[in-house]
């Protein structure tokens, strides 16, 4: 692997704002202009100024856009065929064919086309070697293990040729069960980069889909992963720069799980699109999970986003979960969420641990059966938009923070049950209101707030049954009284938007900044 370099810490990620997106020009063999590795999804810098810069990524990962540039004349053409794979005559002695196993043993650029119905491609290069494997309409499956294994290299780059479709499929069970044996359809012991504008389908029939035992950077591509266990794993870090990635996983969807090395085990979504359906966690990091740009959608999960530290500075995140939507937990202190604290102690009275949620930009929408936004430590919101459609049972809350929930900016609308409602703490500089209704409102109910002049300052439409709403934005002024209405007209995106009071029904009044779990409209 490449030299260690500086770890991309939570502080570095959180402060990497106002920088340019992760775009860098390079030229492939076809002369393609590369932006963050040529994306088929959303550009890393599109629609946000919060993306982590290319310079920061180069310093903190193995990624270098120059690795995506090469001389076409230097390519080694390899044709895959059952019992008859071949290397272009006289082009290289670094490719060996042994039956249906093709082994690459040196740095260089190798263009693979054709298919192996029961074979594998192995990269066994030197520790300083950068190996590019261009998949140019390649299909490889194996009945005994992984069809694509990087045993050794400095860095391996899997480049998906423009306009091509490629597939990798592993065995349902592996012959080799050793400690360092492959466990994924695309498996690498070295730093791994996936790039190019083509498509790739990865079927992890035994365990994981894509797995790197070092760092992983997804720079581009249209990639579909179906995995029996984890979908996409980068041990030291997992980064999405661009491209469109669709993941269906029997365990976690997209994660980094290095628990041993300080500063490792982090995830960054810095562009592109990521769609996940997972049986367990959608996006998971042992250390820090950051969404800085792009679009991340967790369609199905037990817990949507989980890490010790969760940072959202840009982009769009949408989470659906059976349990917690966003969960800052794990690590060495081992506290678990059991109620929360807003301005004061919640029902569980658990001590706050070293866990944080920091939201400074972007859009976060949560639909959870358990807690919506949950931190076993603190949570700070200074910008962006947070919408929570939380639990309908009183054993969980739309907001659940064991330390203090500090709201200094942005817009927050958290709807759910009323039994464990958490509100902004006393350190918050931005005010808000808490609404607790006598009976739960049905899904699709429009809730509106009007100031003393009758002007509508907030419009929210419930996505499911809700008995409580905590709302904070710059339009809410501490100490001022607001009238609460249900009904009227509404034009919303993710539940928030604009509305009018035509046909609305008055429910009562609330005073901004007065938070009491039992208080509802007209309760003073």
Short mmCIF file of C-alpha atoms in Angstrom, two decimals:
data_model
loop_
_atom_site.label_atom_id
_atom_site.label_comp_id
_atom_site.label_asym_id
_atom_site.label_seq_id
_atom_site.Cartn_x
_atom_site.Cartn_y
_atom_site.Cartn_z
CA UNK A 1 0.00 0.00 0.00
CA UNK A 2 1.03 3.63 -0.29
CA UNK A 3 2.64 5.54 2.56
CA UNK A 4 0.29 6.15 5.51
CA UNK A 5 -0.19 9.92 5.12
CA UNK A 6 -2.32 12.01 7.48
CA UNK A 7 -5.59 10.51 8.68
CA UNK A 8 -8.77 12.31 7.60
CA UNK A 9 -9.98 13.10 11.09
CA UNK A 10 -13.41 14.22 12.19
CA UNK A 11 -12.07 17.75 12.62
CA UNK A 12 -10.56 17.87 9.16
CA UNK A 13 -13.77 16.62 7.63
CA UNK A 14 -16.00 18.93 9.61
CA UNK A 15 -13.93 21.99 8.72
CA UNK A 16 -13.48 21.14 5.04
CA UNK A 17 -16.09 23.64 3.93
CA UNK A 18 -16.01 26.31 1.30
CA UNK A 19 -13.55 24.27 -0.72
CA UNK A 20 -13.84 23.23 -4.33
CA UNK A 21 -15.33 19.89 -5.26
CA UNK A 22 -13.23 16.83 -5.88
CA UNK A 23 -12.63 17.39 -9.57
CA UNK A 24 -9.38 16.95 -11.39
CA UNK A 25 -8.63 16.72 -15.05
CA UNK A 26 -6.94 13.67 -16.45
CA UNK A 27 -6.95 11.74 -19.70
CA UNK A 28 -7.64 8.07 -20.21
CA UNK A 29 -6.54 6.04 -23.16
CA UNK A 30 -9.61 7.23 -25.03
CA UNK A 31 -8.94 10.86 -24.21
CA UNK A 32 -11.84 11.08 -21.79
CA UNK A 33 -11.96 14.12 -19.52
CA UNK A 34 -12.06 12.96 -15.92
CA UNK A 35 -13.89 14.74 -13.12
CA UNK A 36 -13.29 13.03 -9.83
CA UNK A 37 -12.63 9.94 -11.90
CA UNK A 38 -15.31 10.46 -14.56
CA UNK A 39 -18.74 10.21 -13.04
CA UNK A 40 -21.91 8.69 -14.28
CA UNK A 41 -23.70 10.08 -11.25
CA UNK A 42 -23.88 13.48 -9.62
CA UNK A 43 -20.71 15.53 -9.75
CA UNK A 44 -18.99 15.79 -6.40
CA UNK A 45 -19.10 19.56 -6.51
CA UNK A 46 -22.60 19.95 -7.91
CA UNK A 47 -25.05 21.92 -5.83
CA UNK A 48 -22.85 22.40 -2.79
CA UNK A 49 -19.78 24.29 -1.64
CA UNK A 50 -19.22 21.78 1.15
CA UNK A 51 -17.42 19.02 -0.75
CA UNK A 52 -14.05 17.97 0.61
CA UNK A 53 -11.37 19.26 -1.75
CA UNK A 54 -9.25 17.10 -4.03
CA UNK A 55 -6.11 18.26 -2.23
CA UNK A 56 -7.50 17.03 1.08
CA UNK A 57 -8.46 13.69 -0.42
CA UNK A 58 -5.05 13.20 -2.02
CA UNK A 59 -3.38 13.99 1.32
CA UNK A 60 -5.59 11.66 3.34
CA UNK A 61 -6.18 8.72 0.98
CA UNK A 62 -4.32 6.80 -1.71
CA UNK A 63 -6.38 8.55 -4.40
CA UNK A 64 -4.59 10.52 -7.09
CA UNK A 65 -6.33 11.59 -10.30
CA UNK A 66 -3.02 11.11 -12.13
CA UNK A 67 -3.45 7.38 -11.60
CA UNK A 68 -6.40 7.57 -13.99
CA UNK A 69 -4.20 8.79 -16.84
CA UNK A 70 -2.13 6.49 -19.03
CA UNK A 71 -0.65 6.06 -22.48
CA UNK A 72 -2.87 3.89 -24.67
CA UNK A 73 0.19 2.46 -26.39
CA UNK A 74 1.30 0.93 -23.08
CA UNK A 75 -1.83 -1.16 -22.61
CA UNK A 76 -1.55 -4.93 -22.51
CA UNK A 77 -4.53 -6.59 -24.17
CA UNK A 78 -5.80 -9.77 -22.51
CA UNK A 79 -8.58 -11.85 -24.01
CA UNK A 80 -10.49 -14.05 -21.57
CA UNK A 81 -11.91 -17.32 -22.85
CA UNK A 82 -12.64 -20.67 -21.24
CA UNK A 83 -9.56 -22.80 -21.67
CA UNK A 84 -8.13 -20.36 -24.20
CA UNK A 85 -7.30 -17.00 -22.53
CA UNK A 86 -4.50 -15.18 -24.31
CA UNK A 87 -2.22 -12.15 -24.16
CA UNK A 88 -1.50 -10.03 -27.21
CA UNK A 89 1.61 -11.40 -28.88
CA UNK A 90 4.85 -9.90 -27.62
CA UNK A 91 3.12 -7.31 -25.43
CA UNK A 92 4.10 -8.43 -21.94
CA UNK A 93 5.58 -11.22 -19.87
CA UNK A 94 3.80 -9.88 -16.75
CA UNK A 95 0.63 -11.81 -17.59
CA UNK A 96 0.56 -15.54 -17.11
CA UNK A 97 -2.28 -17.84 -18.11
CA UNK A 98 -2.63 -21.11 -16.21
CA UNK A 99 -5.79 -22.86 -17.26
CA UNK A 100 -8.56 -20.40 -16.43
CA UNK A 101 -6.47 -18.35 -13.99
CA UNK A 102 -4.96 -15.12 -15.35
CA UNK A 103 -2.23 -13.62 -13.15
CA UNK A 104 -0.82 -10.08 -13.48
CA UNK A 105 2.56 -9.69 -11.76
CA UNK A 106 3.84 -6.19 -12.53
CA UNK A 107 2.84 -2.52 -12.69
CA UNK A 108 1.08 -1.44 -15.84
CA UNK A 109 -2.23 -1.09 -17.62
CA UNK A 110 -4.09 -4.23 -18.68
CA UNK A 111 -7.23 -4.27 -20.82
CA UNK A 112 -9.39 -7.34 -20.23
CA UNK A 113 -12.20 -8.45 -22.52
CA UNK A 114 -14.10 -11.69 -22.95
CA UNK A 115 -15.35 -14.10 -20.32
CA UNK A 116 -14.46 -16.91 -17.96
CA UNK A 117 -17.36 -19.05 -16.77
CA UNK A 118 -15.24 -20.65 -14.04
CA UNK A 119 -11.98 -18.80 -13.57
CA UNK A 120 -10.33 -15.86 -11.90
CA UNK A 121 -8.10 -12.84 -12.39
CA UNK A 122 -5.30 -12.40 -9.87
CA UNK A 123 -3.08 -9.34 -9.32
CA UNK A 124 0.16 -10.38 -7.60
CA UNK A 125 2.43 -7.38 -8.19
CA UNK A 126 5.17 -5.68 -6.19
CA UNK A 127 4.55 -3.54 -3.12
CA UNK A 128 5.33 -0.35 -5.05
CA UNK A 129 3.41 -1.27 -8.20
CA UNK A 130 0.30 0.54 -9.43
CA UNK A 131 -1.79 -1.85 -11.50
CA UNK A 132 -4.66 -0.68 -13.73
CA UNK A 133 -7.08 -3.30 -14.93
CA UNK A 134 -9.47 -2.01 -17.57
CA UNK A 135 -12.63 -4.10 -17.76
CA UNK A 136 -13.65 -3.83 -21.39
CA UNK A 137 -16.72 -6.02 -21.60
CA UNK A 138 -15.37 -8.63 -19.20
CA UNK A 139 -17.36 -11.28 -17.36
CA UNK A 140 -15.70 -13.54 -14.79
CA UNK A 141 -17.35 -16.04 -12.46
CA UNK A 142 -15.88 -18.68 -10.18
CA UNK A 143 -17.27 -21.89 -8.67
CA UNK A 144 -14.54 -22.13 -6.01
CA UNK A 145 -13.97 -18.60 -4.69
CA UNK A 146 -13.46 -15.00 -5.77
CA UNK A 147 -13.22 -14.21 -9.50
CA UNK A 148 -11.07 -11.08 -8.98
CA UNK A 149 -8.35 -11.00 -6.32
CA UNK A 150 -5.65 -8.41 -5.68
CA UNK A 151 -3.11 -10.32 -3.63
CA UNK A 152 -0.42 -7.63 -3.65
CA UNK A 153 0.25 -4.17 -5.15
CA UNK A 154 0.70 -0.61 -4.05
CA UNK A 155 -2.67 0.25 -5.55
CA UNK A 156 -5.08 -1.53 -7.84
CA UNK A 157 -7.36 0.42 -10.15
CA UNK A 158 -10.37 -1.26 -11.70
CA UNK A 159 -11.35 0.94 -14.63
CA UNK A 160 -14.70 0.39 -16.36
CA UNK A 161 -14.29 1.16 -20.05
CA UNK A 162 -16.73 3.63 -21.55
CA UNK A 163 -19.85 2.00 -22.97
CA UNK A 164 -19.10 -1.46 -21.62
CA UNK A 165 -20.96 -3.78 -19.27
CA UNK A 166 -18.91 -6.00 -16.96
CA UNK A 167 -19.76 -8.66 -14.38
CA UNK A 168 -18.04 -10.43 -11.49
CA UNK A 169 -19.66 -13.31 -9.62
CA UNK A 170 -18.19 -15.50 -6.91
CA UNK A 171 -18.94 -18.97 -5.57
CA UNK A 172 -21.63 -19.68 -2.99
CA UNK A 173 -18.88 -21.14 -0.78
CA UNK A 174 -15.11 -20.75 -0.95
CA UNK A 175 -12.59 -23.56 -1.05
CA UNK A 176 -9.96 -21.41 0.68
CA UNK A 177 -11.08 -20.55 4.21
CA UNK A 178 -7.72 -19.22 5.49
CA UNK A 179 -7.36 -16.08 7.64
CA UNK A 180 -6.37 -13.81 4.73
CA UNK A 181 -8.36 -15.67 2.11
CA UNK A 182 -10.61 -13.62 -0.17
CA UNK A 183 -14.18 -13.14 0.99
CA UNK A 184 -15.64 -10.93 -1.75
CA UNK A 185 -16.37 -11.08 -5.45
CA UNK A 186 -14.03 -8.11 -5.95
CA UNK A 187 -11.36 -8.48 -3.28
CA UNK A 188 -8.19 -6.50 -2.68
CA UNK A 189 -5.41 -6.70 -0.10
CA UNK A 190 -4.11 -3.36 -1.45
CA UNK A 191 -5.62 0.10 -1.83
CA UNK A 192 -8.39 -0.14 -4.39
CA UNK A 193 -9.91 2.45 -6.75
CA UNK A 194 -12.93 1.89 -8.98
CA UNK A 195 -13.25 4.38 -11.85
CA UNK A 196 -14.38 4.76 -15.47
CA UNK A 197 -17.72 5.45 -17.13
CA UNK A 198 -18.74 1.86 -17.87
CA UNK A 199 -20.91 -0.40 -15.73
CA UNK A 200 -20.16 -3.28 -13.40
CA UNK A 201 -22.40 -5.83 -11.71
CA UNK A 202 -20.93 -7.60 -8.69
CA UNK A 203 -22.62 -10.64 -7.19
CA UNK A 204 -21.25 -11.60 -3.78
CA UNK A 205 -22.91 -14.98 -3.42
CA UNK A 206 -20.84 -16.11 -0.46
CA UNK A 207 -20.04 -13.04 1.62
CA UNK A 208 -19.17 -9.46 0.57
CA UNK A 209 -19.55 -7.79 -2.80
CA UNK A 210 -16.55 -5.42 -2.96
CA UNK A 211 -13.96 -5.46 -0.20
CA UNK A 212 -10.58 -3.76 0.26
CA UNK A 213 -8.39 -4.64 3.21
CA UNK A 214 -6.75 -1.20 2.81
CA UNK A 215 -8.42 1.96 1.53
CA UNK A 216 -11.24 2.10 -1.00
CA UNK A 217 -12.13 4.97 -3.33
CA UNK A 218 -15.10 4.80 -5.66
CA UNK A 219 -14.23 7.48 -8.19
CA UNK A 220 -16.86 6.75 -10.85
CA UNK A 221 -18.82 4.07 -12.64
CA UNK A 222 -22.32 2.66 -12.71
CA UNK A 223 -22.03 -0.21 -10.26
CA UNK A 224 -24.61 -2.66 -8.93
CA UNK A 225 -23.66 -4.82 -5.95
CA UNK A 226 -25.68 -7.73 -4.60
CA UNK A 227 -24.11 -9.34 -1.55
CA UNK A 228 -25.04 -12.07 0.88
CA UNK A 229 -23.20 -10.19 3.66
CA UNK A 230 -21.73 -6.67 3.37
CA UNK A 231 -22.14 -4.78 0.12
CA UNK A 232 -19.06 -2.52 -0.17
CA UNK A 233 -16.27 -2.42 2.43
CA UNK A 234 -13.10 -0.38 2.73
CA UNK A 235 -11.22 -1.32 5.88
CA UNK A 236 -9.18 1.86 6.45
CA UNK A 237 -11.65 4.15 4.68
CA UNK A 238 -14.43 4.00 2.12
CA UNK A 239 -14.91 7.04 -0.13
CA UNK A 240 -17.50 7.76 -2.80
CA UNK A 241 -16.39 10.56 -5.12
CA UNK A 242 -18.68 10.09 -8.09
CA UNK A 243 -20.66 7.54 -10.05
CA UNK A 244 -23.89 5.69 -9.35
CA UNK A 245 -23.74 2.81 -6.87
CA UNK A 246 -26.68 0.52 -6.13
CA UNK A 247 -26.17 -1.84 -3.18
CA UNK A 248 -28.33 -4.67 -1.86
CA UNK A 249 -26.77 -6.33 1.18
CA UNK A 250 -27.63 -9.10 3.62
CA UNK A 251 -25.77 -7.23 6.36
CA UNK A 252 -24.26 -3.70 6.11
CA UNK A 253 -24.43 -1.70 2.89
CA UNK A 254 -21.40 0.64 2.67
CA UNK A 255 -18.86 0.73 5.46
CA UNK A 256 -15.36 1.06 6.87
CA UNK A 257 -14.57 -1.18 9.81
CA UNK A 258 -10.95 -0.66 10.94
CA UNK A 259 -11.17 -0.70 14.74
CA UNK A 260 -7.46 -1.20 15.43
CA UNK A 261 -5.64 1.74 13.81
CA UNK A 262 -6.17 5.21 15.25
CA UNK A 263 -7.84 7.59 12.83
CA UNK A 264 -8.90 4.84 10.45
CA UNK A 265 -12.32 3.33 9.89
CA UNK A 266 -14.00 6.34 8.29
CA UNK A 267 -16.50 6.84 5.46
CA UNK A 268 -16.91 9.84 3.17
CA UNK A 269 -19.64 10.47 0.60
CA UNK A 270 -18.28 13.36 -1.44
CA UNK A 271 -20.35 13.12 -4.62
CA UNK A 272 -22.18 10.72 -6.89
CA UNK A 273 -25.23 8.71 -5.90
CA UNK A 274 -25.42 5.85 -3.44
CA UNK A 275 -28.58 3.76 -3.06
CA UNK A 276 -28.65 1.09 -0.37
CA UNK A 277 -31.02 -1.63 0.78
CA UNK A 278 -29.48 -3.42 3.75
CA UNK A 279 -30.61 -5.93 6.34
CA UNK A 280 -28.45 -4.28 9.01
CA UNK A 281 -26.80 -0.82 8.83
CA UNK A 282 -27.06 1.23 5.67
CA UNK A 283 -23.86 3.30 5.89
CA UNK A 284 -21.50 2.56 8.76
CA UNK A 285 -18.12 3.77 10.00
CA UNK A 286 -16.21 2.75 13.08
CA UNK A 287 -14.82 6.28 13.43
CA UNK A 288 -16.34 9.13 11.36
CA UNK A 289 -19.08 9.09 8.75
CA UNK A 290 -19.26 12.23 6.62
CA UNK A 291 -21.69 13.23 3.88
CA UNK A 292 -20.26 16.32 2.20
CA UNK A 293 -21.82 16.21 -1.28
CA UNK A 294 -23.73 13.93 -3.62
CA UNK A 295 -26.82 11.89 -2.80
CA UNK A 296 -27.02 9.03 -0.33
CA UNK A 297 -30.28 7.10 -0.05
CA UNK A 298 -30.80 4.27 2.42
CA UNK A 299 -34.03 2.69 1.26
CA UNK A 300 -34.03 -0.12 3.81
CA UNK A 301 -31.97 -0.74 6.96
CA UNK A 302 -32.01 -1.67 10.61
CA UNK A 303 -30.08 1.53 11.39
CA UNK A 304 -29.52 4.01 8.58
CA UNK A 305 -26.31 5.93 9.35
CA UNK A 306 -24.11 4.74 12.20
CA UNK A 307 -20.70 5.88 13.47
CA UNK A 308 -19.04 7.36 16.54
CA UNK A 309 -19.04 10.74 14.79
CA UNK A 310 -21.50 11.72 12.06
CA UNK A 311 -20.88 14.87 10.01
CA UNK A 312 -23.26 16.22 7.36
CA UNK A 313 -21.95 19.34 5.66
CA UNK A 314 -23.63 19.11 2.26
CA UNK A 315 -25.35 16.83 -0.20
CA UNK A 316 -28.64 15.02 0.27
CA UNK A 317 -29.19 12.09 2.61
CA UNK A 318 -32.46 10.17 2.86
CA UNK A 319 -32.77 7.36 5.39
CA UNK A 320 -35.43 4.73 6.10
CA UNK A 321 -34.80 2.44 9.07
CA UNK A 322 -36.48 -0.18 11.24
CA UNK A 323 -34.58 1.15 14.25
CA UNK A 324 -32.56 4.40 14.56
CA UNK A 325 -32.25 6.59 11.48
CA UNK A 326 -29.01 8.34 12.45
CA UNK A 327 -27.10 6.80 15.35
CA UNK A 328 -23.90 8.22 16.84
CA UNK A 329 -22.75 5.31 18.95
CA UNK A 330 -20.24 2.49 19.31
CA UNK A 331 -16.54 2.74 20.14
CA UNK A 332 -14.81 2.24 23.45
CA UNK A 333 -17.14 3.97 25.90
CA UNK A 334 -19.97 1.60 25.03
CA UNK A 335 -22.91 3.70 26.25
CA UNK A 336 -26.23 2.96 24.70
CA UNK A 337 -29.14 5.23 23.98
CA UNK A 338 -32.06 4.94 26.36
CA UNK A 339 -33.93 8.18 26.19
CA UNK A 340 -32.23 11.49 25.77
CA UNK A 341 -31.58 14.95 27.03
CA UNK A 342 -32.63 18.15 25.35
CA UNK A 343 -32.77 21.17 27.60
CA UNK A 344 -32.73 18.68 30.49
CA UNK A 345 -32.36 15.02 31.27
CA UNK A 346 -34.57 12.61 29.34
CA UNK A 347 -36.21 9.41 30.45
CA UNK A 348 -33.13 7.16 30.25
CA UNK A 349 -30.71 9.50 32.06
CA UNK A 350 -27.70 7.91 30.38
CA UNK A 351 -24.39 9.72 30.63
CA UNK A 352 -23.24 11.31 27.38
CA UNK A 353 -20.32 9.57 25.70
CA UNK A 354 -17.76 10.71 23.13
CA UNK A 355 -20.22 10.65 20.26
CA UNK A 356 -21.28 13.52 18.05
CA UNK A 357 -23.66 14.48 15.30
CA UNK A 358 -22.68 17.69 13.49
CA UNK A 359 -24.92 19.08 10.74
CA UNK A 360 -23.81 22.28 9.02
CA UNK A 361 -25.37 21.99 5.55
CA UNK A 362 -27.11 19.77 3.07
CA UNK A 363 -30.40 17.97 3.53
CA UNK A 364 -31.15 15.05 5.85
CA UNK A 365 -34.53 13.29 5.79
CA UNK A 366 -35.25 10.41 8.16
CA UNK A 367 -38.12 7.95 8.38
CA UNK A 368 -37.49 5.68 11.35
CA UNK A 369 -39.35 3.18 13.49
CA UNK A 370 -36.85 3.70 16.33
CA UNK A 371 -35.20 6.97 17.30
CA UNK A 372 -34.87 9.39 14.39
CA UNK A 373 -31.71 11.38 15.05
CA UNK A 374 -29.93 9.67 17.95
CA UNK A 375 -26.63 10.63 19.58
CA UNK A 376 -25.22 8.90 22.63
CA UNK A 377 -23.25 12.10 23.12
CA UNK A 378 -24.03 15.56 21.72
CA UNK A 379 -25.65 16.89 18.57
CA UNK A 380 -25.09 20.27 16.94
CA UNK A 381 -27.04 21.76 14.03
CA UNK A 382 -25.73 24.98 12.50
CA UNK A 383 -27.12 24.79 8.97
CA UNK A 384 -28.86 22.63 6.41
CA UNK A 385 -32.29 21.04 6.68
CA UNK A 386 -33.20 18.16 8.98
CA UNK A 387 -36.58 16.46 8.67
CA UNK A 388 -37.44 13.53 10.91
CA UNK A 389 -40.51 11.36 10.61
CA UNK A 390 -39.85 9.40 13.74
CA UNK A 391 -41.40 6.60 15.75
CA UNK A 392 -45.08 6.22 16.51
CA UNK A 393 -44.41 4.44 19.83
CA UNK A 394 -43.54 6.35 23.00
CA UNK A 395 -40.50 4.20 23.73
CA UNK A 396 -38.47 6.13 21.15
CA UNK A 397 -38.21 9.73 20.00
CA UNK A 398 -37.78 11.68 16.79
CA UNK A 399 -34.78 13.33 18.48
CA UNK A 400 -32.78 11.47 21.13
CA UNK A 401 -29.60 13.11 22.46
CA UNK A 402 -27.87 11.97 25.64
CA UNK A 403 -25.92 15.21 25.87
CA UNK A 404 -27.22 18.56 24.66
CA UNK A 405 -28.93 19.22 21.36
CA UNK A 406 -27.58 22.59 20.24
CA UNK A 407 -29.38 24.33 17.37
CA UNK A 408 -27.61 27.45 16.11
CA UNK A 409 -28.91 27.52 12.55
CA UNK A 410 -30.58 25.56 9.79
CA UNK A 411 -34.11 24.19 9.80
CA UNK A 412 -35.25 21.29 11.97
CA UNK A 413 -38.64 19.59 11.81
CA UNK A 414 -38.86 16.46 13.95
CA UNK A 415 -42.21 14.70 14.15
CA UNK A 416 -43.07 11.52 15.99
CA UNK A 417 -44.38 10.20 19.28
CA UNK A 418 -44.63 12.51 22.28
CA UNK A 419 -43.46 10.26 25.10
CA UNK A 420 -39.73 10.98 24.74
CA UNK A 421 -39.67 14.33 22.95
CA UNK A 422 -36.26 16.05 22.98
CA UNK A 423 -35.93 19.78 22.30
CA UNK A 424 -33.06 22.22 21.65
CA UNK A 425 -30.90 22.80 24.73
CA UNK A 426 -30.20 26.03 26.56
CA UNK A 427 -26.97 26.63 24.65
CA UNK A 428 -28.89 27.01 21.40
CA UNK A 429 -28.88 30.46 19.83
CA UNK A 430 -31.79 29.67 17.50
CA UNK A 431 -35.23 29.31 18.98
CA UNK A 432 -37.98 26.87 18.16
CA UNK A 433 -41.36 25.53 19.20
CA UNK A 434 -42.63 22.25 20.57
CA UNK A 435 -46.09 21.03 19.65
CA UNK A 436 -47.70 18.12 21.47
CA UNK A 437 -51.12 17.11 20.23
CA UNK A 438 -53.81 15.52 22.35
CA UNK A 439 -54.15 12.66 19.88
CA UNK A 440 -51.87 11.54 17.09
CA UNK A 441 -52.35 13.24 13.75
CA UNK A 442 -52.67 10.94 10.72
CA UNK A 443 -50.16 10.77 7.90
CA UNK A 444 -50.57 13.56 5.39
CA UNK A 445 -51.65 16.16 7.94
CA UNK A 446 -50.52 19.71 7.18
CA UNK A 447 -49.23 21.57 10.24
CA UNK A 448 -48.65 25.32 9.92
CA UNK A 449 -47.36 28.09 12.17
CA UNK A 450 -48.36 31.72 11.78
CA UNK A 451 -46.86 34.74 13.51
CA UNK A 452 -48.80 37.55 15.19
CA UNK A 453 -49.44 39.22 11.84
CA UNK A 454 -50.97 36.05 10.41
CA UNK A 455 -48.02 35.32 8.12
CA UNK A 456 -47.16 31.63 7.73
CA UNK A 457 -43.63 30.98 9.00
CA UNK A 458 -43.60 27.17 8.80
CA UNK A 459 -45.41 24.49 6.82
CA UNK A 460 -44.88 20.80 7.50
CA UNK A 461 -46.73 17.73 6.22
CA UNK A 462 -46.50 14.53 8.25
CA UNK A 463 -45.27 11.42 6.42
CA UNK A 464 -46.89 9.14 9.00
CA UNK A 465 -48.79 9.35 12.27
CA UNK A 466 -47.34 11.96 14.64
CA UNK A 467 -48.26 13.23 18.11
CA UNK A 468 -45.40 15.71 18.50
CA UNK A 469 -43.48 18.20 16.37
CA UNK A 470 -40.32 20.07 17.31
CA UNK A 471 -39.59 22.86 14.85
CA UNK A 472 -36.72 25.35 14.71
CA UNK A 473 -35.65 27.82 12.05
CA UNK A 474 -34.39 31.36 11.69
CA UNK A 475 -38.01 32.47 11.23
CA UNK A 476 -38.88 31.50 14.82
CA UNK A 477 -38.13 34.26 17.34
CA UNK A 478 -37.67 33.46 21.02
CA UNK A 479 -40.51 34.65 23.25
CA UNK A 480 -42.92 35.34 20.42
CA UNK A 481 -46.29 33.64 20.24
CA UNK A 482 -47.28 31.57 17.22
CA UNK A 483 -50.65 30.18 16.23
CA UNK A 484 -50.83 26.52 15.26
CA UNK A 485 -53.07 25.36 12.43
CA UNK A 486 -53.79 22.04 10.77
CA UNK A 487 -54.93 21.88 7.18
CA UNK A 488 -54.75 24.60 4.57
CA UNK A 489 -52.67 24.28 1.41
CA UNK A 490 -49.11 23.07 1.22
CA UNK A 491 -46.38 22.69 -1.37
CA UNK A 492 -43.56 20.73 0.22
CA UNK A 493 -40.40 18.79 -0.52
CA UNK A 494 -39.52 16.07 2.02
CA UNK A 495 -42.28 17.45 4.24
CA UNK A 496 -41.19 21.09 4.40
CA UNK A 497 -42.19 23.97 2.16
CA UNK A 498 -44.73 26.73 1.74
CA UNK A 499 -48.41 26.92 2.49
CA UNK A 500 -51.47 29.06 3.01
CA UNK A 501 -54.14 29.03 5.72
CA UNK A 502 -57.03 28.68 3.29
CA UNK A 503 -59.39 26.20 4.96
CA UNK A 504 -57.01 25.59 7.90
CA UNK A 505 -58.25 24.98 11.44
CA UNK A 506 -56.75 26.76 14.43
CA UNK A 507 -55.44 24.41 17.12
CA UNK A 508 -54.01 26.83 19.67
CA UNK A 509 -50.88 28.86 20.34
CA UNK A 510 -47.30 28.21 21.44
CA UNK A 511 -44.50 30.45 22.64
CA UNK A 512 -41.10 30.04 21.04
CA UNK A 513 -38.44 28.78 23.39
CA UNK A 514 -40.83 27.33 25.95
CA UNK A 515 -40.16 23.60 25.82
CA UNK A 516 -42.12 21.21 28.02
CA UNK A 517 -42.84 17.63 27.02
CA UNK A 518 -46.46 17.89 28.19
CA UNK A 519 -47.11 21.25 26.58
CA UNK A 520 -49.12 21.48 23.35
CA UNK A 521 -50.86 24.15 21.32
CA UNK A 522 -52.88 26.40 23.59
CA UNK A 523 -51.39 24.79 26.67
CA UNK A 524 -50.45 28.05 28.41
#
